[in-house]
Structures are given as C-alpha cells and as structure tokens.
CSV table of C-alpha atoms in Angstrom, one decimal:
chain,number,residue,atom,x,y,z
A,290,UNK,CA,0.0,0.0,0.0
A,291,UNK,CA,1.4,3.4,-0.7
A,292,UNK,CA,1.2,6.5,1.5
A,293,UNK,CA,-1.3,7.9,-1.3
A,294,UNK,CA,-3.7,5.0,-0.9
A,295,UNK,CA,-3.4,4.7,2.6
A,296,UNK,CA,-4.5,8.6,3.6
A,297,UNK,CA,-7.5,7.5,0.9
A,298,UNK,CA,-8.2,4.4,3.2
A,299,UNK,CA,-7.6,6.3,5.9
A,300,UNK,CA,-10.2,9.4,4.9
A,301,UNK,CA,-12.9,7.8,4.0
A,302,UNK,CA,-12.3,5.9,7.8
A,303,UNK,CA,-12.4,8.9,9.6
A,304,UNK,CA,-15.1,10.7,7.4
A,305,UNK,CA,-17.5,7.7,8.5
A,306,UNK,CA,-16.3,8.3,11.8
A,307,UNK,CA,-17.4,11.8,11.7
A,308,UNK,CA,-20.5,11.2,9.7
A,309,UNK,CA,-21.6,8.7,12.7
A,310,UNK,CA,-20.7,10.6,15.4
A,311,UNK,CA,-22.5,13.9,13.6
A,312,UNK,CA,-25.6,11.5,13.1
A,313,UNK,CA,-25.5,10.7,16.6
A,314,UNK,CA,-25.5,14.1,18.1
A,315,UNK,CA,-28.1,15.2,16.0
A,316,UNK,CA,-30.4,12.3,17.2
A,317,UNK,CA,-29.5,12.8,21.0
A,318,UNK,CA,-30.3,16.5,20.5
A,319,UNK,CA,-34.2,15.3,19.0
A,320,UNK,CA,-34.6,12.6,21.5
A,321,UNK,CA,-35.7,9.3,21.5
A,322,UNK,CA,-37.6,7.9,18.1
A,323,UNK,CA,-40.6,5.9,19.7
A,324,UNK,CA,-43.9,4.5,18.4
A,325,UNK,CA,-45.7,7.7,18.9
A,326,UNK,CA,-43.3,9.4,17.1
A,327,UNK,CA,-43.5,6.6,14.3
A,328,UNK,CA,-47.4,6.9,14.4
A,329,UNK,CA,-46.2,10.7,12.8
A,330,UNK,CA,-43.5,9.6,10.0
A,331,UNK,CA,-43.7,13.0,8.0
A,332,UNK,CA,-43.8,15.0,11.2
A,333,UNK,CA,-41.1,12.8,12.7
A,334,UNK,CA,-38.7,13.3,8.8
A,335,UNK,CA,-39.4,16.9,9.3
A,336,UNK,CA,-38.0,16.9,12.9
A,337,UNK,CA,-34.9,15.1,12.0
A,338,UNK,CA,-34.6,16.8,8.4
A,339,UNK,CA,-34.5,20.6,11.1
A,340,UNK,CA,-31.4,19.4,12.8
A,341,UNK,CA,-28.2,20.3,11.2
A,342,UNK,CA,-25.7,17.9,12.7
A,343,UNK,CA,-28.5,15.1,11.5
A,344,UNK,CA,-28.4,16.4,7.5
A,345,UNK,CA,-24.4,17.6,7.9
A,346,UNK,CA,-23.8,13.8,9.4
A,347,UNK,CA,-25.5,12.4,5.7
A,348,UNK,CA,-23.3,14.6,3.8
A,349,UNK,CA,-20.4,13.9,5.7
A,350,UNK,CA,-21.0,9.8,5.3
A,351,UNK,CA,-22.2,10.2,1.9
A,352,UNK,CA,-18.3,11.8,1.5
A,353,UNK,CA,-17.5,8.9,2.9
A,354,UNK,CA,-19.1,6.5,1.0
A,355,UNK,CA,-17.2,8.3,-1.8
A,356,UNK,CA,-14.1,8.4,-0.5
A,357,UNK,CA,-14.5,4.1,-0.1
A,358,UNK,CA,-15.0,3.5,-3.5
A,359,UNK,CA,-11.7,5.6,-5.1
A,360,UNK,CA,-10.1,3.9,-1.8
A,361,UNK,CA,-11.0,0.6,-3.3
A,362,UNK,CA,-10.1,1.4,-6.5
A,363,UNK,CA,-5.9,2.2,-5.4
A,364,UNK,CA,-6.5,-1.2,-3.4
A,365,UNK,CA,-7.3,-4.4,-2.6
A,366,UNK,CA,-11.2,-4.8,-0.3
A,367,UNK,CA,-8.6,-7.7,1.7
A,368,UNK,CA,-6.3,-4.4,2.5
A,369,UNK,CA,-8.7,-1.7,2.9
A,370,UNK,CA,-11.2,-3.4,4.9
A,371,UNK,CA,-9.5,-4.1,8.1
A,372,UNK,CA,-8.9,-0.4,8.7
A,373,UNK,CA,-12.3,-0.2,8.6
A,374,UNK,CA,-12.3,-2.1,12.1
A,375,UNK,CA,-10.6,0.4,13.7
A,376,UNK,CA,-12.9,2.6,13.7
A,377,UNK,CA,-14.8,0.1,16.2
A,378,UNK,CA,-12.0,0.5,18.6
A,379,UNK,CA,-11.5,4.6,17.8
A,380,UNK,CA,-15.2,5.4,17.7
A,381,UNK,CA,-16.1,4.4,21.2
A,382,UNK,CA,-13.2,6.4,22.6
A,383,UNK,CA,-14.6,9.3,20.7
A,384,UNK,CA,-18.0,9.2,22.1
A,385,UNK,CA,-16.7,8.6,25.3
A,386,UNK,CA,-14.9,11.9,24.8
A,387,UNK,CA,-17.3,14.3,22.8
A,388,UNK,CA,-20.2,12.7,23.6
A,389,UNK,CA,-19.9,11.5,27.6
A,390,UNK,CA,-21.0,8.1,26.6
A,391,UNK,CA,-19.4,5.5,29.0
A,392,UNK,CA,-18.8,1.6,27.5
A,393,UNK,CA,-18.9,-0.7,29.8
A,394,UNK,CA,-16.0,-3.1,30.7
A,395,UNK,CA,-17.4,-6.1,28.0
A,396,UNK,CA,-17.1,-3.1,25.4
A,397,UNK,CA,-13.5,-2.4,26.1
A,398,UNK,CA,-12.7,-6.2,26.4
A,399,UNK,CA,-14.8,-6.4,22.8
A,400,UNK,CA,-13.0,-3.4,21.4
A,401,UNK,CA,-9.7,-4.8,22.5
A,402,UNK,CA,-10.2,-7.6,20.6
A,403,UNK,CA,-11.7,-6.3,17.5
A,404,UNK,CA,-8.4,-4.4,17.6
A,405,UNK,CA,-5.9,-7.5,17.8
A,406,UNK,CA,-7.5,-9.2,15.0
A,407,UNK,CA,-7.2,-6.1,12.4
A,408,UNK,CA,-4.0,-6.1,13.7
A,409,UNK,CA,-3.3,-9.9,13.1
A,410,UNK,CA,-5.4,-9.2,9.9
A,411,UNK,CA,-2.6,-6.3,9.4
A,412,UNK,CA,0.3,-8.0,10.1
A,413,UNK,CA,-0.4,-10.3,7.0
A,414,UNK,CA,-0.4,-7.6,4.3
C-alpha cells in the first residue's frame, strides 16, 4: 500500500467516523424515536430533516461512502477493509470523549479484541 492510498483508506475511515458521530448528536439532540413518534412519520422526517448535525452527518457519510469507493479502486477490499475495524475501537473512545457516553468493561474487552484481530489481519499484508 502506498502512502497515497493509505490517507484515501484512511479518509474515507475517519469521514465515516465523523459522519456517525455527527448523526448521533443530532439524534440525541431530538430525542428518542418511539412509536408515537413513528405513528407521525412526515412529522417525525421533518423533525430530523430541522437538525443540522443530522443532515451535515448524511453529507459527511455520503463523502464517505465516496471516499471508499476511489479507496477501493488504489487497493485491494482484503487491504482496505481491516482499517475499517478500527474505527470500532477509535469510535467508542470518541463518544466517550465528545459525547460523555461510557462503554462498559465487556465493550473495552470487545474493542480490544476487535483491535488485535485487524491487527493480526494487518500483520499479513
């Protein structure tokens, strides 16, 4: 992998990462989607279409979705994909941070061991 395909790999990673968290905010911010509010569906696409971080998050993942497919075309799916694994591990450290979410102890043990098998995935390449 060259340095040139690995900050395209690595983009469209952290634009997902960003797209996600953005989505999440936004949905925290206009509360929980329950069957009252699903009773309402153009009341409740109207709601989510007001908040910014919700409609800036699609952009930002539709970037992302982008960003994937020239990534896949410099390189292999069997390269590319296990970076997309680290963003299990980065992610919840993330929302940990920016969004005061707190994993519980299976969650790190889980993200712990999504991260030693990219990197045993890694170490093959």
């Amino acid at each position: 992998m060259t340095p040139y395909s690995l900050a395209a790999v690595l983009m469209a990673v952290l634009l997902a990462m960003a797209g996600q968290m953005l989505l999440k905010r936004g949905m925290s911010l206009l509360g929980p989607v329950d069957r009252e509010a699903l009773r309402r569906p153009l009341r409740l696409v109207g709601a989510i279409a007001t908040r910014w971080e919700v409609m800036l998050g699609l952009v930002v993942y539709l970037s992302a979705s982008l960003a994937w497919i020239y990534a896949l075309s410099l390189v292999e799916l069997s390269v590319a994909y296990p970076f997309l694994g680290m963003s299990y591990a980065i992610l919840p450290v993330v929302a940990a941070w920016l969004l005061k979410e707190r994993p519980t102890f299976s969650q790190w043990v889980g993200v712990t061991l999504v991260v030693t098998g990219v990197l045993l995935v890694m170490s093959s390449i």
